[in-house]
Tab-separated table of C-alpha atoms in Angstrom:
chain	number	residue	atom	x	y	z
A	1	UNK	CA	15.240	1.648	-16.194
A	2	UNK	CA	16.346	3.980	-13.424
A	3	UNK	CA	12.922	3.793	-11.787
A	4	UNK	CA	13.527	0.139	-10.898
A	5	UNK	CA	16.320	1.175	-8.559
A	6	UNK	CA	14.444	4.187	-7.199
A	7	UNK	CA	11.377	2.113	-6.436
A	8	UNK	CA	13.130	-0.797	-4.826
A	9	UNK	CA	15.822	-1.579	-2.375
A	10	UNK	CA	16.127	-5.334	-2.003
A	11	UNK	CA	15.456	-6.967	1.331
A	12	UNK	CA	16.094	-10.470	2.585
A	13	UNK	CA	13.249	-13.001	2.379
A	14	UNK	CA	12.267	-14.164	5.852
A	15	UNK	CA	9.855	-16.878	6.896
A	16	UNK	CA	6.945	-15.806	9.115
A	17	UNK	CA	6.788	-17.169	12.638
A	18	UNK	CA	3.198	-17.487	13.808
A	19	UNK	CA	2.955	-16.657	17.502
A	20	UNK	CA	0.607	-18.724	19.657
A	21	UNK	CA	0.036	-19.578	23.259
A	22	UNK	CA	1.190	-23.068	24.354
A	23	UNK	CA	-1.975	-23.224	26.475
A	24	UNK	CA	-4.302	-22.719	23.530
A	25	UNK	CA	-7.980	-23.178	24.328
A	26	UNK	CA	-11.096	-23.368	22.195
A	27	UNK	CA	-12.153	-19.960	23.507
A	28	UNK	CA	-8.862	-18.340	22.458
A	29	UNK	CA	-9.047	-20.026	19.063
A	30	UNK	CA	-12.617	-18.834	18.544
A	31	UNK	CA	-11.677	-15.229	19.347
A	32	UNK	CA	-8.245	-14.845	17.731
A	33	UNK	CA	-7.793	-17.167	14.801
A	34	UNK	CA	-10.694	-16.536	12.392
A	35	UNK	CA	-9.287	-13.120	11.445
A	36	UNK	CA	-5.813	-14.501	10.725
A	37	UNK	CA	-7.290	-17.221	8.520
A	38	UNK	CA	-9.554	-14.795	6.663
A	39	UNK	CA	-6.721	-12.314	6.070
A	40	UNK	CA	-4.606	-15.158	4.700
A	41	UNK	CA	-7.465	-16.262	2.442
A	42	UNK	CA	-8.044	-12.783	1.095
A	43	UNK	CA	-4.329	-12.180	0.562
A	44	UNK	CA	-4.074	-15.285	-1.622
A	45	UNK	CA	-7.105	-14.253	-3.664
A	46	UNK	CA	-5.955	-10.649	-4.069
A	47	UNK	CA	-2.491	-11.772	-5.134
A	48	UNK	CA	-4.091	-14.166	-7.610
A	49	UNK	CA	-6.113	-11.304	-9.056
A	50	UNK	CA	-2.981	-9.176	-9.403
A	51	UNK	CA	-1.237	-11.990	-11.256
A	52	UNK	CA	-4.273	-12.474	-13.486
A	53	UNK	CA	-4.299	-8.758	-14.397
A	54	UNK	CA	-0.558	-8.920	-15.090
A	55	UNK	CA	-1.036	-11.799	-17.525
A	56	UNK	CA	-3.985	-10.206	-19.316
A	57	UNK	CA	-2.140	-6.875	-19.835
A	58	UNK	CA	1.051	-8.512	-21.134
A	59	UNK	CA	3.499	-7.417	-22.639
A	60	UNK	CA	5.283	-4.604	-20.794
A	61	UNK	CA	8.256	-2.428	-21.675
A	62	UNK	CA	9.946	-2.349	-18.244
A	63	UNK	CA	11.689	-5.714	-17.956
A	64	UNK	CA	13.220	-4.868	-14.580
A	65	UNK	CA	9.812	-4.186	-13.041
A	66	UNK	CA	8.398	-7.342	-14.654
A	67	UNK	CA	11.083	-9.390	-12.923
A	68	UNK	CA	10.501	-7.673	-9.603
A	69	UNK	CA	6.749	-8.177	-9.803
A	70	UNK	CA	7.084	-11.909	-10.485
A	71	UNK	CA	9.712	-12.357	-7.781
A	72	UNK	CA	7.398	-10.441	-5.431
A	73	UNK	CA	4.457	-12.705	-6.233
A	74	UNK	CA	6.538	-15.846	-5.702
A	75	UNK	CA	7.969	-14.427	-2.475
A	76	UNK	CA	4.515	-13.734	-1.063
A	77	UNK	CA	3.130	-17.058	-2.264
A	78	UNK	CA	5.920	-19.438	-1.214
A	79	UNK	CA	7.878	-17.661	1.539
A	80	UNK	CA	5.074	-15.811	3.350
A	81	UNK	CA	1.694	-17.447	2.691
A	82	UNK	CA	2.614	-21.138	2.402
A	83	UNK	CA	4.653	-21.369	5.637
A	84	UNK	CA	2.038	-19.352	7.515
A	85	UNK	CA	-0.703	-21.753	6.403
A	86	UNK	CA	1.412	-24.758	7.358
A	87	UNK	CA	1.871	-23.303	10.844
A	88	UNK	CA	-1.863	-22.551	11.095
A	89	UNK	CA	-2.579	-26.193	10.293
A	90	UNK	CA	-0.191	-27.478	12.961
A	91	UNK	CA	-1.333	-25.056	15.662
A	92	UNK	CA	-5.040	-25.603	15.019
A	93	UNK	CA	-5.047	-29.331	14.244
A	94	UNK	CA	-7.063	-30.146	17.371
A	95	UNK	CA	-9.561	-27.304	16.938
A	96	UNK	CA	-11.160	-27.946	13.533
A	97	UNK	CA	-14.652	-28.266	14.996
A	98	UNK	CA	-14.485	-25.059	17.006
A	99	UNK	CA	-17.031	-22.508	15.842
A	100	UNK	CA	-15.619	-19.160	14.741
A	101	UNK	CA	-16.412	-16.246	17.045
A	102	UNK	CA	-18.974	-13.604	16.100
A	103	UNK	CA	-16.654	-10.591	16.128
A	104	UNK	CA	-16.065	-10.916	12.389
A	105	UNK	CA	-18.502	-13.576	11.235
A	106	UNK	CA	-22.271	-13.439	11.566
A	107	UNK	CA	-23.276	-16.752	10.090
A	108	UNK	CA	-22.958	-18.869	6.996
A	109	UNK	CA	-22.752	-22.427	5.812
A	110	UNK	CA	-19.132	-22.698	6.928
A	111	UNK	CA	-17.997	-21.110	10.171
A	112	UNK	CA	-15.730	-23.602	11.912
A	113	UNK	CA	-11.962	-23.293	12.198
A	114	UNK	CA	-11.579	-26.348	9.981
A	115	UNK	CA	-13.697	-24.781	7.270
A	116	UNK	CA	-11.759	-21.507	7.500
A	117	UNK	CA	-8.521	-23.479	7.121
A	118	UNK	CA	-9.940	-25.219	4.064
A	119	UNK	CA	-10.982	-21.874	2.571
A	120	UNK	CA	-7.461	-20.496	3.086
A	121	UNK	CA	-5.975	-23.597	1.511
A	122	UNK	CA	-8.276	-23.301	-1.519
A	123	UNK	CA	-7.181	-19.693	-2.078
A	124	UNK	CA	-3.493	-20.579	-1.970
A	125	UNK	CA	-3.971	-23.605	-4.239
A	126	UNK	CA	-5.754	-21.437	-6.803
A	127	UNK	CA	-2.895	-18.915	-6.697
A	128	UNK	CA	-0.315	-21.675	-7.211
A	129	UNK	CA	-2.300	-23.041	-10.133
A	130	UNK	CA	-2.471	-19.652	-11.856
A	131	UNK	CA	1.253	-19.162	-11.296
A	132	UNK	CA	1.993	-22.336	-13.260
A	133	UNK	CA	-0.408	-21.308	-15.997
A	134	UNK	CA	1.175	-17.853	-16.222
A	135	UNK	CA	4.671	-19.275	-16.608
A	136	UNK	CA	3.466	-21.517	-19.432
A	137	UNK	CA	1.301	-18.952	-21.224
A	138	UNK	CA	3.936	-16.200	-21.176
A	139	UNK	CA	6.721	-18.716	-21.890
A	140	UNK	CA	8.735	-17.563	-18.887
A	141	UNK	CA	11.521	-19.493	-17.144
A	142	UNK	CA	10.232	-20.097	-13.638
A	143	UNK	CA	13.703	-20.555	-12.148
A	144	UNK	CA	14.389	-16.833	-12.701
A	145	UNK	CA	11.727	-15.954	-10.143
A	146	UNK	CA	12.129	-18.674	-7.516
A	147	UNK	CA	12.809	-17.337	-4.023
A	148	UNK	CA	14.279	-19.153	-1.044
A	149	UNK	CA	14.655	-18.035	2.546
A	150	UNK	CA	17.532	-15.554	2.503
A	151	UNK	CA	17.051	-14.568	-1.140
A	152	UNK	CA	16.876	-10.911	-2.117
A	153	UNK	CA	13.295	-9.820	-2.778
A	154	UNK	CA	11.523	-6.523	-3.549
A	155	UNK	CA	10.595	-4.295	-0.643
A	156	UNK	CA	7.656	-2.951	-2.670
A	157	UNK	CA	4.436	-4.962	-2.695
A	158	UNK	CA	3.358	-6.917	-5.794
A	159	UNK	CA	0.341	-4.584	-6.083
A	160	UNK	CA	2.574	-1.493	-6.086
A	161	UNK	CA	4.846	-3.017	-8.721
A	162	UNK	CA	1.818	-3.967	-10.815
A	163	UNK	CA	0.402	-0.436	-10.625
A	164	UNK	CA	3.805	0.936	-11.645
A	165	UNK	CA	3.818	-1.363	-14.685
A	166	UNK	CA	0.252	-0.456	-15.638
A	167	UNK	CA	0.555	3.334	-15.378
A	168	UNK	CA	3.795	3.199	-17.380
A	169	UNK	CA	2.277	1.018	-20.094
A	170	UNK	CA	2.756	2.599	-23.548
A	171	UNK	CA	-1.019	2.921	-23.980
A	172	UNK	CA	-1.350	4.967	-20.762
A	173	UNK	CA	1.742	7.055	-21.452
A	174	UNK	CA	0.350	7.951	-24.879
A	175	UNK	CA	-2.863	9.172	-23.248
A	176	UNK	CA	-0.874	11.176	-20.694
A	177	UNK	CA	1.129	12.799	-23.488
A	178	UNK	CA	-2.123	13.934	-25.092
A	179	UNK	CA	-4.125	15.023	-22.034
A	180	UNK	CA	-1.668	15.102	-19.111
A	181	UNK	CA	-3.320	16.171	-15.863
A	182	UNK	CA	-6.802	15.178	-17.035
A	183	UNK	CA	-5.690	11.571	-17.484
A	184	UNK	CA	-3.648	11.507	-14.260
A	185	UNK	CA	-6.603	12.763	-12.207
A	186	UNK	CA	-8.830	9.987	-13.566
A	187	UNK	CA	-6.289	7.275	-14.303
A	188	UNK	CA	-8.405	4.559	-12.704
A	189	UNK	CA	-10.901	4.876	-15.548
A	190	UNK	CA	-8.124	4.202	-18.029
A	191	UNK	CA	-6.611	1.277	-16.097
A	192	UNK	CA	-9.993	-0.475	-15.670
A	193	UNK	CA	-8.914	-2.682	-12.777
A	194	UNK	CA	-11.342	-5.339	-11.508
A	195	UNK	CA	-13.028	-4.980	-8.130
A	196	UNK	CA	-11.248	-6.545	-5.175
A	197	UNK	CA	-12.162	-10.199	-4.573
A	198	UNK	CA	-14.734	-10.659	-1.834
A	199	UNK	CA	-15.066	-13.347	0.802
A	200	UNK	CA	-17.477	-16.054	-0.319
A	201	UNK	CA	-20.777	-14.769	1.060
A	202	UNK	CA	-22.405	-18.194	0.839
A	203	UNK	CA	-19.905	-19.537	3.341
A	204	UNK	CA	-18.996	-16.501	5.437
A	205	UNK	CA	-21.016	-13.391	6.263
A	206	UNK	CA	-18.565	-10.777	7.503
A	207	UNK	CA	-19.448	-8.035	9.968
A	208	UNK	CA	-16.559	-5.955	8.624
A	209	UNK	CA	-13.952	-6.154	5.878
A	210	UNK	CA	-10.634	-7.815	6.582
A	211	UNK	CA	-7.156	-6.998	5.312
A	212	UNK	CA	-5.816	-8.710	2.208
A	213	UNK	CA	-2.102	-7.938	2.158
A	214	UNK	CA	-2.392	-5.121	-0.411
A	215	UNK	CA	-1.765	-1.404	0.260
A	216	UNK	CA	-4.797	0.851	0.697
A	217	UNK	CA	-3.350	3.986	-0.903
A	218	UNK	CA	-1.125	4.886	-3.847
A	219	UNK	CA	0.457	8.026	-5.232
A	220	UNK	CA	1.701	8.636	-8.784
A	221	UNK	CA	3.943	11.509	-9.892
A	222	UNK	CA	4.264	12.428	-13.562
A	223	UNK	CA	7.831	13.040	-14.744
A	224	UNK	CA	8.481	14.259	-18.285
A	225	UNK	CA	12.081	13.902	-19.375
A	226	UNK	CA	13.982	14.319	-22.601
A	227	UNK	CA	12.874	11.489	-24.829
A	228	UNK	CA	10.448	9.742	-22.503
A	229	UNK	CA	7.796	10.044	-19.800
A	230	UNK	CA	7.598	8.105	-16.557
A	231	UNK	CA	5.259	7.888	-13.581
A	232	UNK	CA	6.780	7.236	-10.166
A	233	UNK	CA	4.489	5.165	-7.950
A	234	UNK	CA	4.409	4.839	-4.175
A	235	UNK	CA	2.090	3.140	-1.718
A	236	UNK	CA	1.479	2.953	1.977
A	237	UNK	CA	2.291	-0.178	3.953
A	238	UNK	CA	0.843	-3.514	2.838
A	239	UNK	CA	-2.297	-4.121	4.895
A	240	UNK	CA	-1.762	-7.311	6.890
A	241	UNK	CA	-3.759	-6.107	9.896
A	242	UNK	CA	-4.840	-9.188	11.815
A	243	UNK	CA	-1.920	-11.358	10.619
A	244	UNK	CA	1.068	-9.998	12.590
A	245	UNK	CA	3.500	-12.738	11.540
A	246	UNK	CA	3.542	-11.309	8.008
A	247	UNK	CA	2.604	-7.714	8.872
A	248	UNK	CA	5.731	-7.148	10.953
A	249	UNK	CA	8.025	-8.535	8.250
A	250	UNK	CA	6.576	-6.367	5.506
A	251	UNK	CA	6.547	-3.236	7.686
A	252	UNK	CA	10.269	-3.733	8.332
A	253	UNK	CA	10.907	-4.348	4.620
A	254	UNK	CA	9.219	-1.085	3.644
A	255	UNK	CA	11.084	0.797	6.377
A	256	UNK	CA	14.352	-0.535	4.951
A	257	UNK	CA	13.539	0.961	1.536
A	258	UNK	CA	12.765	4.338	3.101
A	259	UNK	CA	15.596	4.164	5.624
A	260	UNK	CA	17.546	7.173	4.345
A	261	UNK	CA	14.414	9.303	3.951
A	262	UNK	CA	12.666	8.501	7.237
A	263	UNK	CA	14.646	11.102	9.267
A	264	UNK	CA	13.691	13.808	6.748
A	265	UNK	CA	10.024	12.746	6.818
A	266	UNK	CA	10.065	12.748	10.623
A	267	UNK	CA	11.606	16.221	10.786
A	268	UNK	CA	8.936	17.567	8.430
A	269	UNK	CA	6.185	15.741	10.356
A	270	UNK	CA	7.164	17.147	13.767
A	271	UNK	CA	7.786	20.613	12.329
A	272	UNK	CA	4.245	20.692	10.937
A	273	UNK	CA	2.896	19.619	14.321
A	274	UNK	CA	4.831	22.418	16.032
A	275	UNK	CA	3.750	24.994	13.466
A	276	UNK	CA	0.115	23.978	13.950
A	277	UNK	CA	0.435	24.344	17.714
A	278	UNK	CA	1.802	27.843	17.191
A	279	UNK	CA	-1.068	29.079	15.009
A	280	UNK	CA	-3.220	31.771	16.611
A	281	UNK	CA	-6.552	32.494	14.985
A	282	UNK	CA	-7.937	36.051	14.902
A	283	UNK	CA	-10.577	36.927	17.500
A	284	UNK	CA	-13.132	37.238	14.692
A	285	UNK	CA	-13.099	33.427	14.508
A	286	UNK	CA	-13.861	32.856	18.182
A	287	UNK	CA	-17.459	31.932	17.408
A	288	UNK	CA	-16.552	29.193	14.919
A	289	UNK	CA	-17.306	25.593	15.825
A	290	UNK	CA	-14.376	23.315	16.710
A	291	UNK	CA	-14.167	21.692	13.265
A	292	UNK	CA	-14.086	25.039	11.478
A	293	UNK	CA	-11.422	26.322	13.876
A	294	UNK	CA	-9.308	23.227	13.256
A	295	UNK	CA	-9.691	23.698	9.496
A	296	UNK	CA	-8.627	27.349	9.692
A	297	UNK	CA	-5.707	26.424	11.926
A	298	UNK	CA	-4.457	23.732	9.575
A	299	UNK	CA	-4.784	25.806	6.406
A	300	UNK	CA	-2.602	28.399	8.120
A	301	UNK	CA	-0.118	25.751	9.252
A	302	UNK	CA	0.227	24.474	5.675
A	303	UNK	CA	0.751	27.997	4.392
A	304	UNK	CA	3.368	28.662	7.084
A	305	UNK	CA	5.296	25.481	6.205
A	306	UNK	CA	5.412	26.589	2.545
A	307	UNK	CA	6.310	30.196	3.328
A	308	UNK	CA	10.064	30.833	2.894
A	309	UNK	CA	9.826	27.606	3.043
A	310	UNK	CA	10.353	25.901	6.396
A	311	UNK	CA	13.824	24.241	6.523
A	312	UNK	CA	12.238	20.806	7.073
A	313	UNK	CA	9.734	21.107	4.216
A	314	UNK	CA	10.325	18.236	1.762
A	315	UNK	CA	9.901	20.271	-1.416
A	316	UNK	CA	8.258	18.920	-4.609
A	317	UNK	CA	7.526	22.447	-5.836
A	318	UNK	CA	7.739	21.676	-9.556
A	319	UNK	CA	6.017	18.282	-9.646
A	320	UNK	CA	2.505	17.027	-10.286
A	321	UNK	CA	1.158	13.976	-8.510
A	322	UNK	CA	-2.128	12.357	-7.556
A	323	UNK	CA	-3.207	10.161	-4.655
A	324	UNK	CA	-5.451	7.147	-5.285
A	325	UNK	CA	-7.203	4.520	-3.216
A	326	UNK	CA	-6.871	0.824	-3.995
A	327	UNK	CA	-9.497	1.073	-6.747
A	328	UNK	CA	-7.362	3.852	-8.302
A	329	UNK	CA	-10.020	6.442	-7.576
A	330	UNK	CA	-8.510	9.899	-7.035
A	331	UNK	CA	-8.207	10.946	-3.398
A	332	UNK	CA	-6.886	13.979	-1.572
A	333	UNK	CA	-3.467	14.014	0.010
A	334	UNK	CA	-3.784	13.949	3.789
A	335	UNK	CA	-3.067	16.974	5.959
A	336	UNK	CA	0.470	15.846	6.763
A	337	UNK	CA	1.385	15.367	3.113
A	338	UNK	CA	-0.104	18.746	2.193
A	339	UNK	CA	1.840	20.352	5.018
A	340	UNK	CA	5.191	18.742	4.194
A	341	UNK	CA	5.158	18.452	0.365
A	342	UNK	CA	4.103	20.849	-2.410
A	343	UNK	CA	2.888	18.467	-5.118
A	344	UNK	CA	0.409	20.006	-7.555
A	345	UNK	CA	-2.658	17.742	-7.475
A	346	UNK	CA	-4.841	17.774	-10.628
A	347	UNK	CA	-8.053	16.222	-9.230
A	348	UNK	CA	-10.705	18.610	-7.935
A	349	UNK	CA	-12.680	18.119	-4.727
A	350	UNK	CA	-15.623	19.910	-3.148
A	351	UNK	CA	-15.071	22.533	-0.452
A	352	UNK	CA	-16.764	20.288	2.094
A	353	UNK	CA	-14.529	17.315	1.173
A	354	UNK	CA	-11.424	19.482	1.438
A	355	UNK	CA	-12.461	20.675	4.887
A	356	UNK	CA	-13.294	17.185	6.124
A	357	UNK	CA	-10.017	15.830	4.787
A	358	UNK	CA	-7.872	18.407	6.564
A	359	UNK	CA	-9.691	17.829	9.850
A	360	UNK	CA	-9.536	14.033	9.665
A	361	UNK	CA	-6.035	13.563	11.066
A	362	UNK	CA	-5.705	12.823	14.782
A	363	UNK	CA	-2.136	13.244	15.957
A	364	UNK	CA	-2.553	10.803	18.851
A	365	UNK	CA	-3.628	8.014	16.487
A	366	UNK	CA	-0.918	8.688	13.889
A	367	UNK	CA	1.688	8.803	16.668
A	368	UNK	CA	5.255	8.713	15.282
A	369	UNK	CA	4.562	6.915	11.997
A	370	UNK	CA	5.685	9.904	9.935
A	371	UNK	CA	6.493	7.950	6.769
A	372	UNK	CA	3.321	5.888	6.437
A	373	UNK	CA	1.910	7.697	3.384
A	374	UNK	CA	2.420	6.753	-0.249
A	375	UNK	CA	3.517	10.317	-1.004
A	376	UNK	CA	6.643	9.867	1.120
A	377	UNK	CA	7.747	6.933	-1.044
A	378	UNK	CA	7.322	8.992	-4.202
A	379	UNK	CA	9.021	12.028	-2.695
A	380	UNK	CA	12.056	9.829	-2.072
A	381	UNK	CA	12.041	8.742	-5.726
A	382	UNK	CA	11.638	12.343	-6.895
A	383	UNK	CA	14.461	13.585	-4.678
A	384	UNK	CA	16.777	10.887	-6.052
A	385	UNK	CA	15.822	11.876	-9.584
A	386	UNK	CA	16.854	15.499	-9.017
A	387	UNK	CA	20.008	14.502	-7.140
A	388	UNK	CA	21.050	12.223	-10.023
A	389	UNK	CA	20.781	15.242	-12.292
A	390	UNK	CA	22.954	17.342	-9.992
A	391	UNK	CA	20.082	19.557	-8.837
A	392	UNK	CA	18.453	20.382	-5.502
A	393	UNK	CA	16.686	17.261	-4.223
A	394	UNK	CA	13.807	19.443	-2.966
A	395	UNK	CA	13.123	20.812	-6.472
């Protein structure tokens, strides 16, 4: 299907290189390494869950996306996670008895570096085991999905590819044909995805959640064409925070897919920032508190970007889309996406939530990462769709 090409631009599989100090000490290990090991553990378990969902929802109509999903799983399992764990083992071989620091872990039966390594190894072994079972159960030829260093692999995450398969499943598309926006706004209820796997609380008591290699946000746009319906799916960057050896690779892979669209997203991003700076509120609003003033400023900036419209506005005037978190619960588009794209969003939110959402963005924290949002990925797919049909890409 055409969506396979719109969603993915292949990248080259690269092995992670775990950075470490040659003068590694127990103190440095205690402070730095528990998070990397926990992120690795959670990534293996989340990927296993994705594969399990894929198997249970079989079969699918989009063979191209099926292939990409399975190649993506193998790529993450064998090219990213396995070599990283091997390097962890070599680097930390003399520190197994070192107690993990308390920044992430409070207490638990297992809290040494050796036990964290074992927990990471168990997660990866379980993923490998399910992979073999999936190949056998679905009667698939494993060699079709094997990836080596230098092979071409999907730039999209396995989770994004899975969501794309699920929302375009015939059962979901039939529901969308009957109830359209109502289903899109509450699609998580129809997908019935399991909760994210949690760190074993009997072994590790976390002070805060850790990354697991999956994106945090998604966006789906409903396209009705002659003869069929299709949902385009985008996501933000895979969350490998705390494991830079893999994080940097996957950030670069996603940037490659968006390469042609990044300049457009940046132009829209900086134009919105300039428009906001140029907004002058009426004197009748002088007594408003700072949050209310920011809200009024940003609603006017959004309106100004859409008026005419601004030359850098990304369009999407005729399209309906919905943002979701990783549980597929409907969320609002952020201020930047509202100010640079005109998607019609079917989900409804309270006035207070709308106000809080618009005021949440801090320009200094977002910095120059203009294309971080899932909506940008989908906007690229939508623009290609219109261009393929010989129409304005900002339709």
